[in-house]
């Protein structure tokens, strides 16, 4: 225990590691610390982060890299009068510790516990809750305009943005606006040279050159013109991002300049934890529960779980070997989306465009115009960033591009801006686009083959985590797999993707109650297959089940198609609510939305009784 504990907290030295951090009530406590205590504070925070994040899972590498930077920020700027924004927000743990939330880290990213991102509900010191990168500078531009309009001339707006997030187009739209103003915006570029992998593109080359040019931390010795000075910013840096005092001095300079300033802080992702610093893959960017010494997950017994992502990566690699026209694009997530095996085998056919989904999609359109079939691999939640590009740059031209959407549906610990719950609603409006929803690894392989052979836009979606075990169909009608059926056609359960498993369980429960249920998996969810229409016409009721928003979702598309075909079978859609869902275990959030097997069966009973389907506080529960 350092002297700090007595100085700051007055707790006895025997308090457990990090206990004194729980007495940091806010930035004033950080500002009150004598300079001589800063190194100890940084060390204690680093020890605390390793202990807590290794135990709970979360963003370890990014937060270890911003300990000194965040301490310096809160000593120079007066949060929340001065807004301090964190781009993407995955690196805001230190900010949370310094703003009175250290005691909450035992429940980081757990249901009802601390969010892994800034959360205005948690603290007035938190601003943007959106974990989608490259947006912080736009918020900063708006907040600075608001301050100006209100006459708050003594307030600053600070945005911390990583070198990876700086490769996103929105960041440059904001720089273009801020740089043309004389508003006091301080952009702190946290340059650790990495996104997950080393950051790609011309910007990273420019940052490397600036890092080599030597420290410039005073206005007087301004660097020669660079990308940032040319957009109207005063450039201060590069500055050692792990030297709290040096950072403090430069940030103070930036604060008193009262104009757009870019502070170039050079940091190491994972700083202070060998397994993170040395991790070639991603510097322990986001970990599950891992050993606090080795940084490795605990060994598991039994066969290793096989993820949807790895099944996709392997299936794509095999297709790439067969088809030379197959290429792949990632937006700075080569390994997380499963493209790494193909990048190793065919490096010239895999492109990392930076955190730039809009560019990724239209660049794919260009590749398709050039005779290739691009596979654009994204997390579902990031597809919305490129909606216009999907619609107007790919589908309008009927181009053969395949979108592979990982993390589709409820993802869990990353919360509201990471659940992939809108892609099927978005893609449902795209003319000519075909959407497949594999229920297991076998279907993923066959549907990916079909999609990449199709001469037009296609998409596949699958959830985070371990792939469900294979499910054989009892028969196939066109592209529709019948997974189970009864001679009595009381209800047709249309299950999309991995919802098949819970629909089969629900069908069994219904059979025990004398209700005949058929379970059908459309495989290609959009457009609606004629064979599925036939099935609905031959059942008394249809219940659709999807891990996507109900609003404009797959079930809604089916219901509309039935109406368009004058099929009057009653249709009820089960899915996610039109809401932002918090963080928590995937299965719990699915159950909260009424999507457990029991609740699906219960919904059928309620529909048959002419009652509302999805649970409310008063109706949730098991079938009567
Ligand atoms: C629009 C968008 N695409 C992809 C991601 C996934 N993602 C989360 S953090 C990250 C890397 C961020 O790198 P950087 O901005 O340099 O921050 P660092 O982790 O290095 O501190 C990515 C690609 C995201 N959050 N938002
Ligand atoms: C912040 C971000 O967007 C990613 O780092 C995300 O947290 C990773 O999610 P997975 O753990 O599902 O890959
Ligand atoms: Mg980075």
XYZ file of C-alpha atoms and ligand atoms in Angstrom:
664
model
C 0.000 0.000 0.000
C 1.486 3.396 -0.938
C 1.626 6.466 1.241
C -1.115 7.726 -1.032
C -3.699 5.705 0.847
C -3.012 7.604 4.081
C -2.774 10.936 2.223
C -5.927 10.550 0.202
C -8.133 8.175 2.026
C -6.943 7.917 5.581
C -7.660 4.215 5.427
C -5.302 1.962 7.306
C -2.347 0.696 5.194
C -3.753 -2.797 5.577
C -6.693 -1.923 3.282
C -6.844 -4.204 0.223
C -5.095 -3.061 -2.924
C -6.947 -0.191 -4.501
C -9.265 0.402 -1.547
C -8.171 4.038 -1.287
C -9.231 4.606 -4.895
C -12.794 4.107 -3.729
C -12.494 7.273 -1.707
C -11.669 9.414 -4.741
C -14.979 11.205 -4.780
C -14.329 13.282 -7.882
C -11.835 15.322 -9.907
C -11.360 17.831 -7.064
C -9.684 15.045 -5.077
C -7.364 14.397 -8.021
C -6.574 18.082 -8.393
C -5.862 18.337 -4.652
C -3.133 15.702 -4.855
C 0.431 17.022 -4.591
C 2.521 16.357 -7.709
C 4.695 13.971 -5.729
C 1.731 11.609 -5.302
C 0.870 11.303 -9.004
C 3.188 8.429 -9.862
C 1.805 6.418 -6.942
C -1.760 7.171 -8.013
C -1.035 6.007 -11.540
C 0.535 2.813 -10.246
C -2.375 2.126 -7.912
C -4.888 2.691 -10.699
C -2.942 0.373 -12.988
C -2.827 -2.345 -10.329
C -6.528 -1.855 -9.691
C -7.399 -2.095 -13.414
C -5.451 -5.323 -13.866
C -7.088 -6.884 -10.822
C -10.637 -5.825 -11.624
C -10.735 -6.188 -15.412
C -8.994 -9.564 -15.400
C -11.655 -10.723 -12.964
C -14.694 -9.266 -14.766
C -13.601 -9.014 -18.394
C -13.540 -5.768 -20.327
C -11.230 -3.395 -22.170
C -7.871 -3.909 -20.481
C -5.271 -2.729 -23.016
C -6.985 0.551 -23.922
C -7.476 1.603 -20.287
C -3.968 0.717 -19.157
C -2.806 3.049 -21.923
C -4.644 6.138 -20.673
C -3.952 6.151 -16.912
C -1.571 9.139 -16.832
C -3.476 10.903 -19.599
C -6.765 10.731 -17.715
C -5.180 11.854 -14.450
C -3.648 14.873 -16.237
C -6.946 15.709 -17.944
C -8.813 15.848 -14.659
C -6.101 17.959 -13.064
C -6.167 20.561 -15.851
C -9.814 20.675 -16.828
C -12.778 21.204 -14.532
C -15.200 18.395 -15.348
C -18.166 18.612 -15.854
C -18.030 22.398 -16.538
C -15.355 21.459 -19.050
C -16.788 18.508 -20.949
C -14.330 15.627 -21.288
C -15.456 13.227 -24.036
C -14.000 9.777 -24.753
C -14.274 8.558 -28.335
C -15.745 5.052 -28.485
C -15.703 5.156 -24.693
C -14.007 1.815 -24.143
C -11.085 3.650 -22.537
C -13.106 5.520 -19.872
C -12.467 3.203 -16.904
C -9.806 5.521 -15.421
C -12.178 8.438 -15.855
C -14.769 6.442 -13.921
C -12.303 5.685 -11.136
C -11.369 9.377 -10.850
C -15.020 10.417 -10.798
C -16.018 8.347 -7.802
C -16.917 4.940 -9.227
C -13.963 2.721 -8.245
C -16.152 0.820 -5.789
C -18.446 -0.274 -8.631
C -15.824 -2.124 -10.664
C -16.611 -5.503 -9.144
C -19.751 -5.504 -11.292
C -18.276 -4.018 -14.449
C -20.416 -4.801 -17.514
C -22.720 -7.046 -15.467
C -26.485 -6.760 -15.264
C -27.300 -3.766 -13.107
C -23.586 -3.003 -12.691
C -21.180 -0.427 -14.096
C -21.395 0.136 -17.836
C -18.237 -0.515 -19.837
C -18.765 2.857 -21.516
C -19.592 6.355 -20.290
C -23.079 6.535 -18.879
C -24.894 9.758 -18.063
C -27.084 7.802 -15.676
C -23.931 6.963 -13.699
C -22.305 10.383 -13.568
C -22.566 14.010 -14.672
C -18.960 13.632 -15.788
C -20.039 11.266 -18.596
C -21.242 12.524 -21.966
C -21.482 10.297 -25.053
C -22.662 6.727 -24.359
C -22.283 5.587 -27.938
C -19.489 3.035 -28.394
C -19.345 3.632 -32.143
C -15.985 5.186 -32.948
C -15.083 8.552 -34.503
C -18.061 10.527 -33.151
C -16.448 12.392 -30.223
C -15.145 15.352 -32.228
C -18.605 16.041 -33.610
C -20.036 16.082 -30.098
C -17.190 18.411 -29.128
C -17.952 20.741 -32.025
C -21.587 20.915 -30.975
C -20.845 21.403 -27.289
C -18.386 24.194 -28.119
C -21.040 25.936 -30.200
C -23.507 25.559 -27.330
C -21.001 27.091 -24.893
C -20.447 29.985 -27.271
C -24.155 30.607 -27.700
C -24.643 30.561 -23.944
C -21.723 32.900 -23.358
C -19.729 30.326 -21.419
C -16.439 31.775 -22.593
C -14.346 30.191 -19.833
C -15.382 26.618 -20.593
C -13.361 24.140 -22.645
C -14.477 21.058 -24.515
C -12.003 18.169 -24.594
C -12.252 15.056 -26.774
C -9.931 12.080 -26.329
C -9.739 10.143 -29.587
C -7.557 7.173 -30.475
C -5.427 6.923 -33.586
C -7.763 4.168 -34.741
C -10.913 6.231 -34.276
C -9.168 9.084 -36.084
C -9.258 6.968 -39.257
C -13.067 7.245 -39.267
C -14.614 9.735 -41.684
C -16.738 11.527 -39.085
C -13.585 12.601 -37.253
C -12.381 14.495 -40.347
C -15.786 16.055 -40.928
C -15.552 17.412 -37.388
C -11.906 18.529 -37.699
C -12.920 20.465 -40.818
C -15.567 22.336 -38.826
C -13.699 22.830 -35.557
C -10.528 23.943 -37.330
C -12.401 26.725 -39.090
C -13.623 28.104 -35.762
C -11.897 29.894 -32.925
C -13.716 27.872 -30.310
C -11.776 26.388 -27.373
C -11.803 22.709 -28.343
C -8.918 20.512 -27.247
C -8.567 17.301 -29.219
C -6.306 14.841 -27.427
C -5.089 12.296 -29.941
C -4.181 9.166 -28.002
C -1.672 7.706 -30.406
C -0.682 4.157 -29.490
C -0.304 3.099 -33.083
C -3.023 0.497 -32.751
C -6.682 -0.124 -33.242
C -6.943 -3.818 -32.485
C -4.061 -4.488 -34.843
C -1.599 -1.776 -35.891
C -3.591 1.128 -37.322
C -3.588 1.297 -41.110
C -3.566 4.127 -43.650
C -1.770 7.329 -44.527
C -2.709 8.962 -41.206
C -0.726 6.444 -39.243
C 2.260 7.135 -41.480
C 1.913 10.857 -40.747
C 1.633 10.177 -37.017
C 4.726 8.024 -37.174
C 6.607 10.880 -38.846
C 5.391 13.304 -36.190
C 6.431 10.918 -33.420
C 9.892 10.791 -34.980
C 10.109 14.552 -35.269
C 10.729 14.884 -31.536
C 8.750 16.424 -28.719
C 7.241 19.832 -29.336
C 5.222 20.822 -26.372
C 5.204 24.595 -26.622
C 3.462 26.838 -29.101
C 6.736 28.630 -29.659
C 8.358 25.620 -31.289
C 5.384 24.692 -33.463
C 5.952 21.706 -35.683
C 6.181 22.472 -39.360
C 2.822 22.274 -41.089
C 1.146 18.962 -40.710
C -2.253 17.418 -41.302
C -3.629 19.078 -38.198
C -2.169 22.555 -38.518
C -3.463 22.556 -42.078
C -6.995 22.053 -40.741
C -6.623 25.108 -38.514
C -5.477 23.479 -35.267
C -2.585 24.460 -33.081
C -0.572 21.248 -32.820
C 1.151 20.480 -29.499
C 3.226 17.363 -29.363
C 4.241 14.706 -29.558
C 4.180 14.397 -25.761
C 4.943 11.330 -23.673
C 1.498 9.987 -22.836
C 2.803 8.264 -19.692
C 4.427 11.339 -18.142
C 1.651 12.905 -16.082
C 3.504 16.145 -15.396
C 4.507 16.668 -19.032
C 0.938 15.954 -20.092
C -0.373 18.361 -17.490
C 1.880 21.146 -18.771
C 0.861 20.652 -22.398
C -2.831 20.354 -21.566
C -2.611 23.556 -19.527
C -1.090 25.271 -22.563
C -3.875 23.919 -24.734
C -6.484 25.098 -22.252
C -5.274 28.700 -22.094
C -4.935 29.050 -25.866
C -8.750 29.281 -26.100
C -8.810 27.986 -29.687
C -8.756 24.599 -31.482
C -5.723 22.663 -30.305
C -4.646 19.120 -31.051
C -2.485 17.522 -28.381
C -0.617 14.528 -29.775
C -0.064 12.125 -26.853
C 2.057 9.072 -27.563
C 1.064 6.071 -25.452
C 1.506 2.315 -25.321
C -1.653 0.195 -25.418
C -1.566 -2.064 -22.345
C 1.201 -0.022 -20.695
C 2.399 -1.525 -17.427
C 1.094 -5.056 -17.993
C 3.521 -7.232 -19.904
C 0.982 -9.682 -21.369
C -0.936 -6.710 -22.816
C 2.009 -4.660 -24.044
C 3.467 -7.715 -25.698
C 0.280 -9.094 -27.199
C 0.849 -8.976 -30.944
C -2.813 -9.641 -31.735
C -4.524 -6.716 -30.049
C -2.711 -5.743 -26.799
C -5.525 -7.414 -24.826
C -7.975 -4.912 -26.291
C -11.071 -6.670 -24.911
C -10.690 -9.688 -22.632
C -13.002 -12.156 -20.927
C -12.012 -13.258 -17.457
C -8.272 -13.881 -17.623
C -5.384 -14.629 -15.274
C -4.116 -11.383 -13.701
C -0.507 -12.500 -14.121
C -0.442 -14.151 -17.546
C -3.386 -12.369 -19.158
C -4.558 -15.747 -20.462
C -8.028 -17.281 -20.020
C -8.318 -20.088 -17.514
C -7.956 -23.540 -19.179
C -11.344 -25.146 -19.879
C -12.214 -28.826 -19.641
C -13.862 -30.667 -22.514
C -13.741 -29.818 -26.231
C -13.047 -26.135 -27.013
C -16.131 -24.084 -27.822
C -16.354 -23.247 -31.524
C -17.421 -19.676 -32.223
C -19.604 -18.469 -35.067
C -16.715 -16.199 -35.992
C -14.183 -18.994 -36.375
C -16.642 -21.110 -38.372
C -17.151 -18.187 -40.734
C -13.423 -17.566 -41.034
C -12.753 -21.180 -41.936
C -15.640 -21.383 -44.397
C -14.493 -18.191 -46.109
C -10.926 -19.444 -46.354
C -12.151 -22.569 -48.161
C -14.261 -20.529 -50.559
C -11.351 -18.165 -51.207
C -9.283 -21.158 -52.261
C -11.952 -22.097 -54.797
C -12.787 -18.629 -56.116
C -10.056 -16.191 -57.058
C -12.570 -13.376 -57.398
C -13.420 -13.525 -53.702
C -11.932 -10.653 -51.661
C -12.638 -9.453 -48.118
C -12.791 -6.102 -46.339
C -12.620 -5.235 -42.642
C -13.045 -1.920 -40.829
C -10.117 -2.376 -38.484
C -11.416 -5.662 -37.045
C -9.476 -8.328 -38.927
C -9.373 -10.906 -36.112
C -12.663 -10.030 -34.344
C -14.615 -10.651 -37.585
C -12.751 -13.846 -38.478
C -10.887 -12.606 -41.571
C -7.440 -13.311 -40.139
C -7.039 -16.814 -41.622
C -7.818 -15.492 -45.114
C -5.487 -12.517 -44.591
C -2.651 -14.881 -43.700
C -3.255 -17.139 -46.697
C -4.238 -14.474 -49.257
C -2.899 -11.135 -47.932
C -3.396 -9.409 -51.266
C -7.138 -10.177 -51.183
C -7.976 -8.867 -47.702
C -8.211 -5.126 -47.072
C -8.247 -3.306 -43.718
C -9.619 0.181 -44.410
C -9.428 1.488 -40.830
C -12.462 2.239 -38.682
C -14.303 3.358 -41.791
C -17.414 1.295 -42.451
C -18.863 3.739 -44.979
C -15.678 3.603 -47.013
C -15.499 -0.167 -46.562
C -18.907 -0.646 -48.191
C -18.427 1.695 -51.126
C -14.894 0.466 -51.668
C -16.478 -2.990 -51.894
C -18.860 -1.605 -54.489
C -15.838 -0.467 -56.472
C -14.239 -3.903 -56.191
C -17.500 -5.475 -57.380
C -17.634 -3.100 -60.337
C -14.132 -4.309 -61.075
C -15.294 -7.909 -61.333
C -14.669 -9.184 -57.803
C -17.040 -10.495 -55.173
C -16.208 -8.681 -51.912
C -17.178 -9.995 -48.503
C -17.575 -7.077 -46.087
C -17.244 -8.429 -42.550
C -18.677 -6.170 -39.862
C -20.264 -6.366 -36.465
C -24.002 -5.954 -36.980
C -24.145 -2.809 -34.841
C -21.681 -0.999 -37.093
C -23.665 -1.654 -40.268
C -25.981 1.243 -39.448
C -22.980 3.551 -39.883
C -22.983 2.565 -43.598
C -26.720 2.421 -44.331
C -26.598 4.845 -47.276
C -23.653 3.078 -48.787
C -25.420 -0.309 -48.617
C -28.571 1.123 -50.176
C -27.215 3.526 -52.779
C -23.677 2.425 -53.570
C -24.237 -1.338 -53.561
C -27.931 -2.275 -53.923
C -28.921 0.491 -56.355
C -26.299 -0.940 -58.698
C -27.296 -4.543 -57.887
C -23.651 -5.335 -57.110
C -22.429 -8.755 -55.918
C -21.323 -7.789 -52.411
C -21.836 -10.072 -49.405
C -22.193 -8.522 -45.955
C -21.305 -10.876 -43.112
C -22.715 -9.513 -39.875
C -21.193 -10.958 -36.736
C -22.581 -10.065 -33.295
C -26.101 -9.910 -34.726
C -28.778 -9.791 -32.040
C -28.213 -9.377 -28.326
C -24.450 -9.279 -27.680
C -24.478 -8.797 -23.889
C -21.707 -7.005 -21.982
C -21.202 -4.082 -24.368
C -24.742 -2.809 -23.920
C -27.078 -0.637 -25.910
C -24.793 0.611 -28.713
C -23.379 -2.841 -29.336
C -26.454 -5.090 -29.551
C -26.847 -6.003 -33.224
C -30.593 -5.581 -33.149
C -31.368 -3.394 -36.145
C -29.565 -4.911 -39.129
C -32.484 -7.082 -40.264
C -34.826 -4.095 -40.045
C -32.393 -1.998 -42.057
C -31.696 -4.658 -44.675
C -35.399 -5.447 -45.032
C -35.891 -2.154 -46.876
C -33.006 -2.669 -49.319
C -34.410 -3.553 -52.757
C -32.846 -6.658 -54.269
C -30.818 -7.636 -51.217
C -31.106 -11.234 -49.992
C -30.641 -11.912 -46.256
C -29.711 -15.326 -44.844
C -29.857 -16.267 -41.161
C -27.979 -19.541 -40.492
C -29.176 -21.574 -37.501
C -25.884 -23.415 -37.000
C -22.391 -23.846 -38.381
C -23.476 -26.197 -41.138
C -26.027 -23.734 -42.440
C -23.473 -20.936 -42.162
C -21.161 -22.788 -44.519
C -23.836 -23.600 -47.096
C -25.481 -20.173 -46.977
C -22.119 -18.401 -47.284
C -21.405 -20.469 -50.383
C -24.790 -19.565 -51.848
C -24.404 -15.887 -50.941
C -20.979 -15.480 -52.482
C -22.183 -17.168 -55.659
C -25.139 -14.807 -56.013
C -24.896 -12.054 -58.648
C -26.337 -9.357 -56.415
C -26.182 -8.025 -52.835
C -26.507 -10.574 -50.035
C -26.085 -10.607 -46.275
C -25.695 -13.166 -43.518
C -26.188 -12.535 -39.814
C -25.172 -14.573 -36.786
C -24.769 -13.877 -33.050
C -21.779 -13.452 -30.769
C -20.146 -16.448 -29.172
C -20.347 -20.216 -29.448
C -22.170 -21.621 -32.450
C -25.209 -23.730 -31.635
C -24.980 -27.438 -32.340
C -26.176 -28.638 -35.747
C -29.893 -29.166 -36.338
C -31.025 -31.485 -39.126
C -34.245 -30.699 -40.971
C -36.951 -33.332 -41.240
C -37.546 -32.051 -44.760
C -36.774 -29.051 -46.971
C -39.403 -27.166 -48.946
C -37.586 -24.946 -51.435
C -35.181 -22.947 -49.265
C -37.249 -23.541 -46.107
C -36.167 -26.214 -43.618
C -38.919 -27.901 -41.626
C -37.300 -28.795 -38.311
C -40.279 -30.446 -36.703
C -43.940 -30.868 -37.566
C -47.110 -32.294 -36.190
C -50.126 -33.646 -37.999
C -52.114 -30.930 -36.272
C -51.338 -27.516 -37.720
C -52.340 -25.326 -34.785
C -49.309 -23.062 -34.990
C -46.369 -22.480 -37.319
C -43.287 -21.271 -35.436
C -41.071 -19.444 -37.937
C -37.657 -19.396 -36.311
C -34.899 -17.178 -37.712
C -31.354 -18.477 -37.317
C -30.318 -19.782 -33.896
C -33.797 -19.092 -32.505
C -34.535 -22.548 -33.992
C -33.231 -24.354 -30.938
C -35.509 -22.601 -28.492
C -38.453 -22.862 -30.898
C -38.035 -26.644 -30.987
C -38.103 -26.678 -27.174
C -41.222 -24.520 -27.211
C -42.860 -26.854 -29.733
C -42.220 -29.786 -27.406
C -43.856 -27.926 -24.512
C -46.850 -27.125 -26.725
C -47.177 -30.721 -27.860
C -47.372 -31.754 -24.194
C -50.378 -29.448 -23.983
C -52.003 -31.022 -27.041
C -51.152 -28.142 -29.372
C -49.766 -29.116 -32.784
C -46.730 -27.005 -33.689
C -44.553 -26.908 -36.802
C -41.092 -25.296 -36.622
C -39.792 -23.863 -39.900
C -36.414 -22.202 -40.554
C -36.550 -19.959 -43.652
C -32.710 -19.970 -44.080
C -33.107 -17.122 -46.619
C -35.284 -14.765 -44.574
C -35.465 -12.058 -47.249
C -37.103 -12.261 -49.721
C -39.879 -14.402 -48.210
C -39.892 -17.846 -49.868
C -43.147 -18.933 -51.607
C -42.910 -22.262 -49.792
C -43.085 -20.394 -46.481
C -46.183 -18.567 -47.652
C -47.760 -21.921 -48.492
C -46.977 -23.235 -45.012
C -48.501 -20.211 -43.304
C -51.678 -20.599 -45.331
C -52.007 -24.178 -44.002
C -51.699 -23.304 -40.292
C -54.183 -21.705 -37.910
C -51.628 -19.228 -36.617
C -48.052 -18.065 -37.288
C -45.600 -16.925 -34.632
C -42.246 -15.543 -35.836
C -39.227 -15.530 -33.511
C -36.141 -13.383 -34.172
C -33.137 -11.908 -32.386
C -33.672 -8.507 -33.970
C -35.958 -5.597 -33.285
C -39.585 -6.518 -33.890
C -39.998 -3.123 -35.533
C -39.546 -3.680 -39.237
C -37.880 -7.000 -38.491
C -38.019 -10.314 -40.290
C -41.376 -11.254 -38.809
C -42.803 -7.914 -39.809
C -41.555 -8.472 -43.353
C -43.267 -11.884 -43.409
C -46.508 -10.415 -42.073
C -46.492 -7.761 -44.767
C -45.818 -10.352 -47.454
C -48.774 -12.424 -46.238
C -50.999 -9.365 -46.463
C -49.667 -8.616 -49.940
C -50.631 -12.172 -50.930
C -54.077 -12.055 -49.301
C -53.118 -14.797 -46.823
C -55.214 -14.177 -43.731
C -53.526 -16.512 -41.240
C -53.036 -14.512 -38.019
C -49.358 -13.603 -37.559
C -47.676 -12.591 -34.317
C -44.070 -11.382 -34.203
C -41.779 -12.122 -31.248
C -38.544 -10.173 -31.132
C -36.653 -7.417 -29.385
C -38.473 -4.282 -28.258
C -38.159 -0.874 -29.881
C -35.782 0.181 -27.095
C -32.129 0.543 -26.167
C -31.286 -2.514 -24.102
C -28.728 -2.322 -21.342
C -25.711 -4.575 -20.792
C -26.044 -8.027 -19.219
C -25.865 -11.740 -20.063
C -27.267 -12.510 -23.519
C -29.680 -15.185 -22.316
C -31.046 -12.960 -19.566
C -31.681 -10.098 -22.000
C -33.355 -12.480 -24.466
C -35.579 -13.784 -21.650
C -36.375 -10.222 -20.580
C -37.617 -9.714 -24.158
C -39.812 -12.816 -23.943
C -37.587 -14.988 -26.129
C -36.856 -17.981 -23.897
C -38.350 -21.329 -24.964
C -40.872 -21.183 -22.129
C -41.920 -17.664 -23.018
C -42.319 -18.548 -26.696
C -44.648 -21.401 -25.716
C -46.422 -19.051 -23.335
C -46.873 -16.520 -26.138
C -48.572 -19.147 -28.277
C -51.015 -19.910 -25.461
C -51.753 -16.225 -25.022
C -52.199 -15.696 -28.751
C -54.660 -18.611 -28.859
C -56.515 -16.964 -25.953
C -56.545 -13.642 -27.788
C -54.258 -11.974 -25.232
C -51.099 -9.808 -25.710
C -48.041 -11.922 -26.459
C -44.916 -10.297 -25.106
C -44.495 -10.222 -21.329
C -45.166 -7.113 -19.368
C -44.392 -6.673 -15.674
C -47.720 -8.275 -14.868
C -47.793 -11.038 -17.492
C -44.211 -12.387 -17.652
C -43.909 -15.962 -16.441
C -44.240 -19.604 -17.459
C -47.100 -21.052 -19.583
C -50.374 -21.566 -17.661
C -17.774 2.499 -35.909
C -16.993 1.478 -35.105
N -16.365 0.470 -35.761
C -15.663 -0.459 -35.073
C -15.604 -0.399 -33.705
C -14.897 -1.490 -32.929
N -13.772 -0.941 -32.170
C -13.852 -0.693 -30.887
S -12.468 -0.042 -30.258
C -11.673 -0.181 -31.764
C -10.255 0.229 -31.924
C -10.084 1.634 -31.433
O -8.753 2.047 -31.664
P -8.332 3.462 -31.100
O -9.354 4.473 -31.464
O -6.966 3.711 -31.567
O -8.413 3.303 -29.521
P -7.430 2.423 -28.589
O -8.172 1.144 -28.296
O -6.153 2.223 -29.329
O -7.237 3.261 -27.361
C -12.551 -0.666 -32.713
C -12.205 -0.883 -34.145
C -16.295 0.653 -33.054
N -16.340 0.757 -31.715
N -16.961 1.578 -33.783
C -15.447 -1.173 -28.116
C -15.742 -2.077 -29.215
O -16.471 -1.788 -30.099
C -15.224 -3.448 -29.231
O -13.989 -3.500 -28.637
C -16.173 -4.400 -28.520
O -16.225 -4.131 -27.170
C -15.693 -5.800 -28.734
O -16.774 -6.636 -28.664
P -16.526 -8.222 -28.667
O -15.941 -8.558 -27.339
O -17.901 -8.769 -28.899
O -15.587 -8.518 -29.795
Mg -5.116 3.284 -30.788
